[in-house]
C-alpha cells in the first residue's frame, strides 16, 4: 500500500524525455542484495522478545517515581535488570559492548516536583572504522497508569513500552555478533512519561561527547496489531519524522523558502531509508511515512534528539488501542482497560525489531552520509551537485538521487563514481528534488542527503561553513 519504486538510469547524458519514461519501461535500482542483512532480519526471536516483555511486566510498575531499592518491583529493579542483560550480551561477544549509565537528577518539574534520579541504561557497540559515528535504537523503561503521578499502582506497560525495550535488547543480541564500521547505540531510556527527560539527558550527553549521531530510531509501542478502530494488521508500521529542524535559523529558513527542502530534512531522509530497508529485507512489512513529528498533538522520546538537531524518528505500530495506554487496570461497561501482556503480538514486535536491527546494521556498515552537499543550476539546462571529500575510507562511490517534488520516495538515481562533483545534463533543477548518498564496496549505501543545511546529517554541517 505504501511502496514506492526507485528508478535508476544509466549513461553519460540524461534528457528530460528519458526521465519521463513510463513505469512499464522503468528499470529497477542497481542495488546489490546483502545476505547478511537477511540473516540479521531472520535472527530476531519473538520468543526472546516475549520473555523480555514478561520480565519487565513482572516488576509491577516501572513508573519514574517508583521504588528504586527493591529487587523485584519498581523502576530501580527494572533498570538493573536491563543493565544485567546488556552485560550478559556483552560477555557473549567478548565484551564488545561499553555499558554506561547516562543520568541526571531532575526536580522542580510539574511531573517530577521532588528530586528524582533519571537513569538511562546505554550499551555502545563501537565501530571499527569510525567509532564516533552513531546510529541509535531507543525504547522507554518507564510505565504509567491513568494518573501520571500515581507511582504505586500496577502499571504493566507491556506494549508501552516494554515492547520497545525488548526490541532494543534483542537487537543488541543479534547485532553484537557482527562488527561494523560505525557505532551502534542501544538505549533504554527513563523518564519519558514524566516529560521526555531521559532523551534530553542522553541528547545532551551526546553533544558533550561529540557524538556524530546520524540517526535515532525511537521505538515506542511496537507490539500492538489490533487498534481501537477495530482493524487488525500486522503487516504495516508507521515512521514519524519531523520536517525542517526546529533550531533552523531565520537565515536558513529564508534560503529554504527559495530552494525547497521542507520535506527533506535529515529525519525525513532517515525515514525514507528505513522504508527502503523494509521493502528489501523485512518480509510482509510495509511502512507508512508520516510527515509529522509524532501523533497529532502528542510526543515521544525522539523529540529531544530533534530539538538539538539530530536526525531522529519514531517507529511504531499502525493501529493503536487507546484503552490499553495510560490506563488503570479495570473493566467498565464490558471494556477491559490496561496495558497488559495478553494484548501484545510478539511476532509483530519481532518484525518491527528486525526492521530496526537491519536499518542500524546497514547504516553502520555503510559509509557516513556525505557532508557539505550543495547544488547549482538555476536558469541552466543541467543540474550540478557537489559535496565534501570524505575521510571515510569505506567510500568507493557516490550516487545521486532525484525525484519529482510531489513524490514521497526517490525515483531516479545515478552512480557517479568516487568524485566530489557531478552534473546531470538536461535535468532541470526547477523540476526535481535532489540528494547524494555514499556507497561502499559491497554496494551498501548511506541515507540520501538533501543539499544545504536543511538536509545535513551532521548539525551544524561545518564543512559548508
Tab-separated table of C-alpha atoms in Angstrom:
chain	number	residue	atom	x	y	z
A	1	UNK	CA	0.000	0.000	0.000
A	2	UNK	CA	2.806	2.401	0.800
A	3	UNK	CA	5.530	1.071	-1.501
A	4	UNK	CA	7.376	3.387	-3.893
A	5	UNK	CA	9.751	2.446	-6.697
A	6	UNK	CA	13.228	3.914	-7.192
A	7	UNK	CA	14.259	4.148	-10.831
A	8	UNK	CA	17.899	4.119	-11.851
A	9	UNK	CA	19.131	5.386	-15.194
A	10	UNK	CA	22.389	4.767	-16.968
A	11	UNK	CA	24.562	6.582	-19.480
A	12	UNK	CA	26.529	9.817	-19.501
A	13	UNK	CA	23.751	12.131	-20.706
A	14	UNK	CA	20.284	12.384	-19.193
A	15	UNK	CA	17.470	14.035	-21.106
A	16	UNK	CA	14.078	15.022	-19.745
A	17	UNK	CA	12.454	12.583	-22.160
A	18	UNK	CA	14.437	9.728	-20.614
A	19	UNK	CA	13.169	10.677	-17.151
A	20	UNK	CA	9.577	10.696	-18.341
A	21	UNK	CA	9.554	7.073	-19.476
A	22	UNK	CA	6.525	5.120	-18.384
A	23	UNK	CA	6.562	2.877	-15.324
A	24	UNK	CA	6.376	-0.135	-17.609
A	25	UNK	CA	9.778	0.738	-19.057
A	26	UNK	CA	11.399	1.819	-15.791
A	27	UNK	CA	14.347	-0.217	-14.602
A	28	UNK	CA	14.940	-1.351	-11.051
A	29	UNK	CA	17.744	0.062	-8.895
A	30	UNK	CA	21.208	-1.375	-9.368
A	31	UNK	CA	21.434	-2.450	-5.756
A	32	UNK	CA	23.401	-5.461	-4.567
A	33	UNK	CA	21.346	-7.582	-2.206
A	34	UNK	CA	23.055	-8.150	1.154
A	35	UNK	CA	22.669	-11.667	2.525
A	36	UNK	CA	23.963	-10.559	5.936
A	37	UNK	CA	21.033	-8.176	6.269
A	38	UNK	CA	18.603	-11.000	5.504
A	39	UNK	CA	20.378	-13.099	8.136
A	40	UNK	CA	20.018	-10.319	10.712
A	41	UNK	CA	16.309	-9.950	9.979
A	42	UNK	CA	15.764	-13.691	10.379
A	43	UNK	CA	17.780	-13.929	13.605
A	44	UNK	CA	15.363	-11.850	15.691
A	45	UNK	CA	13.437	-14.108	18.083
A	46	UNK	CA	9.827	-13.462	19.043
A	47	UNK	CA	10.286	-15.917	21.939
A	48	UNK	CA	13.091	-13.864	23.477
A	49	UNK	CA	11.065	-10.685	22.982
A	50	UNK	CA	8.093	-12.265	24.752
A	51	UNK	CA	10.327	-13.332	27.643
A	52	UNK	CA	11.782	-9.842	27.998
A	53	UNK	CA	8.378	-8.168	27.929
A	54	UNK	CA	7.119	-10.584	30.573
A	55	UNK	CA	10.119	-9.863	32.802
A	56	UNK	CA	9.526	-6.116	32.553
A	57	UNK	CA	5.802	-6.520	33.244
A	58	UNK	CA	6.594	-8.605	36.324
A	59	UNK	CA	8.237	-5.603	38.006
A	60	UNK	CA	4.681	-4.405	38.697
A	61	UNK	CA	5.287	-0.751	37.923
A	62	UNK	CA	8.198	0.994	36.272
A	63	UNK	CA	6.980	4.498	36.985
A	64	UNK	CA	9.818	7.032	37.039
A	65	UNK	CA	8.958	7.965	40.653
A	66	UNK	CA	8.533	4.372	41.815
A	67	UNK	CA	10.628	2.155	44.100
A	68	UNK	CA	14.362	2.036	43.431
A	69	UNK	CA	15.650	-0.176	46.275
A	70	UNK	CA	13.581	-3.307	45.725
A	71	UNK	CA	14.992	-6.103	43.580
A	72	UNK	CA	11.551	-7.214	42.415
A	73	UNK	CA	9.420	-4.101	41.959
A	74	UNK	CA	9.785	-0.614	40.515
A	75	UNK	CA	11.960	1.343	38.131
A	76	UNK	CA	15.188	0.591	40.009
A	77	UNK	CA	14.812	-3.168	39.689
A	78	UNK	CA	13.806	-2.834	36.032
A	79	UNK	CA	16.800	-0.771	35.009
A	80	UNK	CA	19.223	-3.005	36.934
A	81	UNK	CA	17.785	-5.989	35.073
A	82	UNK	CA	18.217	-4.227	31.727
A	83	UNK	CA	21.826	-3.484	32.619
A	84	UNK	CA	22.416	-7.136	33.572
A	85	UNK	CA	21.018	-8.210	30.191
A	86	UNK	CA	23.396	-5.882	28.371
A	87	UNK	CA	26.249	-7.286	30.467
A	88	UNK	CA	25.289	-10.846	29.510
A	89	UNK	CA	25.107	-9.891	25.836
A	90	UNK	CA	28.494	-8.207	26.070
A	91	UNK	CA	30.068	-11.216	27.764
A	92	UNK	CA	28.810	-13.435	24.931
A	93	UNK	CA	30.519	-11.238	22.316
A	94	UNK	CA	33.840	-10.898	24.125
A	95	UNK	CA	32.953	-7.681	25.943
A	96	UNK	CA	32.063	-5.896	22.716
A	97	UNK	CA	29.639	-3.525	24.455
A	98	UNK	CA	30.532	-0.489	26.500
A	99	UNK	CA	27.757	-0.248	29.119
A	100	UNK	CA	27.137	3.068	30.822
A	101	UNK	CA	24.525	4.857	32.883
A	102	UNK	CA	23.667	8.273	31.480
A	103	UNK	CA	21.753	10.036	34.231
A	104	UNK	CA	20.834	13.261	35.955
A	105	UNK	CA	18.741	14.384	38.915
A	106	UNK	CA	15.534	16.152	37.928
A	107	UNK	CA	13.376	18.267	40.241
A	108	UNK	CA	11.051	21.254	40.225
A	109	UNK	CA	9.095	19.957	37.242
A	110	UNK	CA	5.333	19.569	37.017
A	111	UNK	CA	5.599	15.776	36.834
A	112	UNK	CA	8.815	15.498	38.870
A	113	UNK	CA	8.361	18.053	41.679
A	114	UNK	CA	10.881	16.465	44.049
A	115	UNK	CA	14.449	15.358	43.227
A	116	UNK	CA	14.495	12.084	41.272
A	117	UNK	CA	17.452	10.449	39.561
A	118	UNK	CA	16.533	9.660	35.962
A	119	UNK	CA	18.816	6.870	34.743
A	120	UNK	CA	19.287	5.678	31.166
A	121	UNK	CA	20.959	2.318	30.587
A	122	UNK	CA	23.056	2.509	27.437
A	123	UNK	CA	25.199	-0.043	25.592
A	124	UNK	CA	27.605	1.102	22.871
A	125	UNK	CA	28.958	-1.231	20.209
A	126	UNK	CA	31.931	0.735	18.916
A	127	UNK	CA	32.625	0.852	15.191
A	128	UNK	CA	35.878	-0.494	13.778
A	129	UNK	CA	36.492	2.435	11.411
A	130	UNK	CA	34.637	5.476	12.752
A	131	UNK	CA	33.814	4.935	16.420
A	132	UNK	CA	32.266	8.368	16.948
A	133	UNK	CA	29.682	7.936	14.194
A	134	UNK	CA	26.487	6.698	15.816
A	135	UNK	CA	23.128	5.200	14.961
A	136	UNK	CA	20.890	4.622	17.986
A	137	UNK	CA	17.859	2.490	18.825
A	138	UNK	CA	15.877	3.525	21.889
A	139	UNK	CA	12.946	2.313	23.960
A	140	UNK	CA	11.442	3.547	27.230
A	141	UNK	CA	11.749	1.650	30.504
A	142	UNK	CA	9.121	3.614	32.438
A	143	UNK	CA	5.371	2.975	32.563
A	144	UNK	CA	2.263	4.723	33.937
A	145	UNK	CA	-1.469	4.436	34.626
A	146	UNK	CA	-4.293	6.988	34.241
A	147	UNK	CA	-2.852	9.430	36.789
A	148	UNK	CA	0.638	10.284	35.599
A	149	UNK	CA	1.659	10.948	39.227
A	150	UNK	CA	0.460	7.553	40.526
A	151	UNK	CA	3.696	5.666	41.126
A	152	UNK	CA	2.361	2.859	43.347
A	153	UNK	CA	-0.419	1.196	41.329
A	154	UNK	CA	0.419	-1.656	38.995
A	155	UNK	CA	1.413	-0.284	35.595
A	156	UNK	CA	2.434	-3.291	33.457
A	157	UNK	CA	3.356	-1.174	30.418
A	158	UNK	CA	3.570	-4.300	28.273
A	159	UNK	CA	3.253	-2.539	24.940
A	160	UNK	CA	4.035	0.982	26.190
A	161	UNK	CA	6.875	0.459	26.299
A	162	UNK	CA	8.247	-2.905	27.393
A	163	UNK	CA	7.917	-3.838	23.713
A	164	UNK	CA	10.393	-1.115	22.720
A	165	UNK	CA	12.921	-2.061	25.416
A	166	UNK	CA	12.624	-5.736	24.480
A	167	UNK	CA	13.329	-4.736	20.885
A	168	UNK	CA	16.435	-2.847	21.943
A	169	UNK	CA	17.749	-5.838	23.904
A	170	UNK	CA	17.020	-8.266	21.095
A	171	UNK	CA	18.706	-6.028	18.525
A	172	UNK	CA	21.783	-5.966	20.750
A	173	UNK	CA	21.794	-9.773	20.967
A	174	UNK	CA	21.640	-10.120	17.187
A	175	UNK	CA	23.940	-7.289	16.084
A	176	UNK	CA	26.622	-7.933	18.708
A	177	UNK	CA	27.579	-10.997	16.678
A	178	UNK	CA	28.844	-8.704	13.892
A	179	UNK	CA	31.460	-5.993	13.518
A	180	UNK	CA	30.580	-2.660	11.937
A	181	UNK	CA	32.371	0.398	10.593
A	182	UNK	CA	30.276	2.877	12.572
A	183	UNK	CA	28.986	2.544	16.139
A	184	UNK	CA	25.584	1.296	17.271
A	185	UNK	CA	23.981	2.574	20.472
A	186	UNK	CA	21.316	0.579	22.308
A	187	UNK	CA	19.457	2.845	24.744
A	188	UNK	CA	16.855	2.035	27.401
A	189	UNK	CA	15.581	5.479	28.349
A	190	UNK	CA	13.801	6.583	31.523
A	191	UNK	CA	11.515	9.463	32.415
A	192	UNK	CA	9.574	9.513	29.145
A	193	UNK	CA	6.111	9.714	30.689
A	194	UNK	CA	7.198	12.490	33.054
A	195	UNK	CA	8.475	14.805	30.331
A	196	UNK	CA	10.953	13.102	27.957
A	197	UNK	CA	13.750	13.614	30.462
A	198	UNK	CA	15.759	10.507	29.587
A	199	UNK	CA	16.025	11.627	25.976
A	200	UNK	CA	17.003	15.145	26.992
A	201	UNK	CA	19.747	13.773	29.230
A	202	UNK	CA	21.311	11.489	26.616
A	203	UNK	CA	20.971	14.058	23.819
A	204	UNK	CA	22.961	16.481	25.964
A	205	UNK	CA	25.479	13.729	26.747
A	206	UNK	CA	25.881	13.002	23.024
A	207	UNK	CA	26.608	16.663	22.324
A	208	UNK	CA	29.090	16.927	25.182
A	209	UNK	CA	30.939	13.837	23.934
A	210	UNK	CA	30.896	14.976	20.284
A	211	UNK	CA	28.893	12.008	19.078
A	212	UNK	CA	28.067	12.324	15.385
A	213	UNK	CA	24.563	10.936	15.682
A	214	UNK	CA	23.293	10.134	12.187
A	215	UNK	CA	20.058	8.516	13.257
A	216	UNK	CA	17.918	7.847	16.315
A	217	UNK	CA	15.295	5.122	15.920
A	218	UNK	CA	12.894	5.598	18.804
A	219	UNK	CA	10.621	2.597	19.300
A	220	UNK	CA	7.533	3.426	21.319
A	221	UNK	CA	4.804	0.786	21.174
A	222	UNK	CA	5.797	-1.818	18.589
A	223	UNK	CA	3.720	-4.751	19.834
A	224	UNK	CA	0.046	-3.990	19.209
A	225	UNK	CA	-1.507	-5.130	15.939
A	226	UNK	CA	-5.194	-4.559	16.803
A	227	UNK	CA	-6.396	-0.968	17.045
A	228	UNK	CA	-9.276	0.714	18.803
A	229	UNK	CA	-10.689	1.250	15.309
A	230	UNK	CA	-11.309	-2.496	15.021
A	231	UNK	CA	-8.514	-3.027	12.495
A	232	UNK	CA	-6.101	-5.918	12.978
A	233	UNK	CA	-2.995	-5.526	10.832
A	234	UNK	CA	0.441	-6.996	11.434
A	235	UNK	CA	1.823	-6.030	8.015
A	236	UNK	CA	2.318	-2.280	8.385
A	237	UNK	CA	4.157	0.142	10.671
A	238	UNK	CA	4.422	3.907	10.932
A	239	UNK	CA	7.543	6.064	10.794
A	240	UNK	CA	7.030	9.593	12.117
A	241	UNK	CA	9.563	12.192	11.033
A	242	UNK	CA	9.828	15.931	11.542
A	243	UNK	CA	10.340	18.304	8.621
A	244	UNK	CA	12.598	21.310	8.936
A	245	UNK	CA	14.671	21.469	12.099
A	246	UNK	CA	13.122	23.359	14.989
A	247	UNK	CA	16.502	25.076	15.554
A	248	UNK	CA	16.679	26.357	11.985
A	249	UNK	CA	17.818	29.988	11.894
A	250	UNK	CA	15.944	32.813	10.144
A	251	UNK	CA	18.659	32.935	7.508
A	252	UNK	CA	18.372	29.211	6.839
A	253	UNK	CA	14.577	29.447	6.661
A	254	UNK	CA	14.842	32.332	4.213
A	255	UNK	CA	17.142	30.318	1.945
A	256	UNK	CA	14.928	27.240	2.178
A	257	UNK	CA	11.942	29.289	1.039
A	258	UNK	CA	13.601	29.693	-2.345
A	259	UNK	CA	15.409	26.348	-2.666
A	260	UNK	CA	12.982	23.898	-1.057
A	261	UNK	CA	13.653	21.147	1.447
A	262	UNK	CA	10.576	21.284	3.683
A	263	UNK	CA	10.143	17.528	3.257
A	264	UNK	CA	13.835	16.658	3.025
A	265	UNK	CA	15.261	17.122	6.482
A	266	UNK	CA	17.777	14.539	7.640
A	267	UNK	CA	14.977	12.972	9.699
A	268	UNK	CA	12.764	12.655	6.622
A	269	UNK	CA	15.523	11.018	4.603
A	270	UNK	CA	16.280	8.725	7.528
A	271	UNK	CA	12.614	7.692	7.389
A	272	UNK	CA	12.876	7.070	3.640
A	273	UNK	CA	15.967	4.937	4.264
A	274	UNK	CA	14.060	2.808	6.797
A	275	UNK	CA	11.158	2.479	4.364
A	276	UNK	CA	13.545	1.184	1.690
A	277	UNK	CA	15.045	-1.307	4.155
A	278	UNK	CA	11.549	-2.612	4.911
A	279	UNK	CA	10.854	-3.128	1.205
A	280	UNK	CA	14.096	-5.025	0.649
A	281	UNK	CA	14.603	-7.060	3.801
A	282	UNK	CA	11.544	-7.338	6.061
A	283	UNK	CA	9.086	-9.898	4.803
A	284	UNK	CA	5.439	-8.836	4.721
A	285	UNK	CA	6.010	-5.389	6.217
A	286	UNK	CA	5.162	-2.090	4.579
A	287	UNK	CA	5.952	1.184	6.303
A	288	UNK	CA	3.863	4.350	6.269
A	289	UNK	CA	5.877	7.557	6.131
A	290	UNK	CA	4.031	10.032	8.340
A	291	UNK	CA	5.225	13.595	7.760
A	292	UNK	CA	4.705	14.824	11.304
A	293	UNK	CA	6.884	14.922	14.417
A	294	UNK	CA	4.591	12.449	16.176
A	295	UNK	CA	0.950	11.509	16.568
A	296	UNK	CA	-1.377	14.536	16.399
A	297	UNK	CA	-0.592	16.818	19.337
A	298	UNK	CA	1.431	14.127	21.110
A	299	UNK	CA	5.100	13.479	21.754
A	300	UNK	CA	7.769	10.827	22.067
A	301	UNK	CA	11.359	10.277	23.078
A	302	UNK	CA	12.818	11.075	19.663
A	303	UNK	CA	11.827	14.717	20.109
A	304	UNK	CA	14.721	15.686	22.435
A	305	UNK	CA	17.133	14.491	19.753
A	306	UNK	CA	15.305	16.528	17.102
A	307	UNK	CA	15.438	19.502	19.461
A	308	UNK	CA	19.247	19.601	19.291
A	309	UNK	CA	19.434	18.928	15.551
A	310	UNK	CA	19.915	15.140	15.309
A	311	UNK	CA	18.077	13.053	12.725
A	312	UNK	CA	15.504	11.108	14.739
A	313	UNK	CA	12.258	9.268	14.002
A	314	UNK	CA	9.595	7.316	15.831
A	315	UNK	CA	8.864	3.739	14.711
A	316	UNK	CA	5.626	2.225	15.969
A	317	UNK	CA	2.528	0.196	15.294
A	318	UNK	CA	-0.026	1.458	12.768
A	319	UNK	CA	-3.182	0.850	14.820
A	320	UNK	CA	-3.188	1.959	18.450
A	321	UNK	CA	-5.662	0.935	21.132
A	322	UNK	CA	-6.111	3.861	23.493
A	323	UNK	CA	-7.934	1.665	26.019
A	324	UNK	CA	-4.601	-0.058	26.566
A	325	UNK	CA	-2.457	3.071	27.010
A	326	UNK	CA	-2.012	5.104	30.203
A	327	UNK	CA	-4.931	3.326	31.874
A	328	UNK	CA	-5.698	1.974	35.330
A	329	UNK	CA	-6.301	-1.793	35.270
A	330	UNK	CA	-10.089	-2.130	35.322
A	331	UNK	CA	-13.206	-3.246	33.484
A	332	UNK	CA	-16.002	-0.772	32.776
A	333	UNK	CA	-19.127	-1.334	30.686
A	334	UNK	CA	-17.668	-4.545	29.379
A	335	UNK	CA	-14.450	-2.856	28.241
A	336	UNK	CA	-11.163	-4.031	29.707
A	337	UNK	CA	-8.617	-1.278	30.231
A	338	UNK	CA	-4.879	-1.549	30.820
A	339	UNK	CA	-1.599	-2.252	29.069
A	340	UNK	CA	-1.307	-5.971	29.804
A	341	UNK	CA	0.811	-8.573	28.078
A	342	UNK	CA	-2.127	-10.517	26.660
A	343	UNK	CA	-2.613	-7.724	24.117
A	344	UNK	CA	0.926	-7.928	22.712
A	345	UNK	CA	1.538	-9.545	19.328
A	346	UNK	CA	5.062	-10.923	19.800
A	347	UNK	CA	5.568	-11.855	16.151
A	348	UNK	CA	4.682	-8.303	15.160
A	349	UNK	CA	7.073	-6.861	17.756
A	350	UNK	CA	9.785	-9.131	16.360
A	351	UNK	CA	9.076	-7.903	12.833
A	352	UNK	CA	9.492	-4.261	13.843
A	353	UNK	CA	12.600	-5.173	15.828
A	354	UNK	CA	14.030	-6.753	12.675
A	355	UNK	CA	13.364	-3.509	10.828
A	356	UNK	CA	15.418	-1.619	13.417
A	357	UNK	CA	18.240	-4.147	13.506
A	358	UNK	CA	18.636	-4.285	9.726
A	359	UNK	CA	18.460	-0.491	9.415
A	360	UNK	CA	21.168	0.016	12.035
A	361	UNK	CA	23.368	-2.674	10.510
A	362	UNK	CA	23.022	-1.125	7.062
A	363	UNK	CA	23.822	2.374	8.332
A	364	UNK	CA	26.755	1.158	10.432
A	365	UNK	CA	28.236	-0.812	7.527
A	366	UNK	CA	27.599	1.967	5.017
A	367	UNK	CA	29.865	4.992	4.750
A	368	UNK	CA	28.924	8.145	6.621
A	369	UNK	CA	26.360	10.314	4.803
A	370	UNK	CA	28.044	12.920	2.588
A	371	UNK	CA	28.748	16.344	4.097
A	372	UNK	CA	28.863	19.758	2.500
A	373	UNK	CA	26.302	18.823	-0.158
A	374	UNK	CA	25.485	21.777	-2.412
A	375	UNK	CA	23.543	22.259	-5.624
A	376	UNK	CA	23.551	24.698	-8.544
A	377	UNK	CA	21.828	25.036	-11.880
A	378	UNK	CA	19.378	27.920	-11.711
A	379	UNK	CA	18.388	29.149	-15.218
A	380	UNK	CA	20.534	26.402	-16.760
A	381	UNK	CA	19.650	23.207	-18.651
A	382	UNK	CA	21.607	20.964	-16.270
A	383	UNK	CA	21.965	20.433	-12.522
A	384	UNK	CA	25.264	20.130	-10.659
A	385	UNK	CA	25.733	18.648	-7.195
A	386	UNK	CA	28.925	18.847	-5.171
A	387	UNK	CA	29.966	17.539	-1.770
A	388	UNK	CA	32.871	17.460	0.627
A	389	UNK	CA	35.639	14.877	0.113
A	390	UNK	CA	35.080	12.204	2.732
A	391	UNK	CA	37.627	10.986	5.247
A	392	UNK	CA	35.716	7.699	5.442
A	393	UNK	CA	37.963	5.040	3.848
A	394	UNK	CA	34.980	2.780	3.092
A	395	UNK	CA	33.609	5.145	0.409
A	396	UNK	CA	34.103	3.815	-3.130
A	397	UNK	CA	31.493	5.887	-4.967
A	398	UNK	CA	28.568	8.277	-4.645
A	399	UNK	CA	25.059	8.026	-6.005
A	400	UNK	CA	22.885	10.974	-6.965
A	401	UNK	CA	19.144	10.607	-6.413
A	402	UNK	CA	16.335	12.774	-7.667
A	403	UNK	CA	12.525	12.753	-7.733
A	404	UNK	CA	9.567	14.880	-8.695
A	405	UNK	CA	8.780	17.326	-5.910
A	406	UNK	CA	5.368	15.742	-5.241
A	407	UNK	CA	6.757	12.212	-4.793
A	408	UNK	CA	7.421	10.781	-1.317
A	409	UNK	CA	10.297	8.492	-2.331
A	410	UNK	CA	13.379	8.866	-4.529
A	411	UNK	CA	12.549	7.865	-8.121
A	412	UNK	CA	15.742	8.178	-10.142
A	413	UNK	CA	19.398	7.515	-9.413
A	414	UNK	CA	22.844	7.506	-10.973
A	415	UNK	CA	26.159	6.211	-9.617
A	416	UNK	CA	28.772	8.872	-10.410
A	417	UNK	CA	31.892	7.225	-9.008
A	418	UNK	CA	34.302	8.424	-6.342
A	419	UNK	CA	34.151	12.119	-7.201
A	420	UNK	CA	33.110	15.273	-5.367
A	421	UNK	CA	31.018	16.865	-8.115
A	422	UNK	CA	28.709	15.641	-10.856
A	423	UNK	CA	26.362	17.182	-13.405
A	424	UNK	CA	23.093	15.745	-14.648
A	425	UNK	CA	22.820	17.074	-18.175
A	426	UNK	CA	19.419	18.298	-19.317
A	427	UNK	CA	17.913	17.600	-15.890
A	428	UNK	CA	16.420	20.963	-14.931
A	429	UNK	CA	16.844	21.914	-11.282
A	430	UNK	CA	13.384	23.524	-11.090
A	431	UNK	CA	11.506	20.271	-11.638
A	432	UNK	CA	13.014	17.899	-9.060
A	433	UNK	CA	14.439	17.454	-5.586
A	434	UNK	CA	17.973	16.047	-5.430
A	435	UNK	CA	20.261	14.288	-2.968
A	436	UNK	CA	23.509	12.331	-2.650
A	437	UNK	CA	24.360	9.040	-0.924
A	438	UNK	CA	27.746	7.451	-0.232
A	439	UNK	CA	28.348	3.823	-1.270
A	440	UNK	CA	30.817	1.200	-0.012
A	441	UNK	CA	32.478	-1.642	-1.923
A	442	UNK	CA	29.599	-4.017	-1.163
A	443	UNK	CA	27.023	-1.601	-2.531
A	444	UNK	CA	25.620	-0.622	0.869
A	445	UNK	CA	24.508	2.998	0.822
A	446	UNK	CA	24.186	5.758	3.360
A	447	UNK	CA	20.933	7.708	3.677
A	448	UNK	CA	20.413	10.301	0.958
A	449	UNK	CA	21.496	13.831	1.895
A	450	UNK	CA	19.497	16.775	0.550
A	451	UNK	CA	21.666	19.812	-0.352
A	452	UNK	CA	22.246	22.559	2.188
A	453	UNK	CA	21.748	22.897	5.919
A	454	UNK	CA	18.188	21.565	5.781
A	455	UNK	CA	19.327	18.095	4.692
A	456	UNK	CA	22.641	17.779	6.538
A	457	UNK	CA	23.001	14.772	8.841
A	458	UNK	CA	25.722	16.494	10.856
A	459	UNK	CA	24.427	19.635	12.532
A	460	UNK	CA	25.812	22.108	12.096
A	461	UNK	CA	27.483	20.888	8.916
A	462	UNK	CA	30.880	22.524	9.488
A	463	UNK	CA	32.080	21.512	6.037
A	464	UNK	CA	29.731	24.051	4.423
A	465	UNK	CA	30.927	26.977	6.562
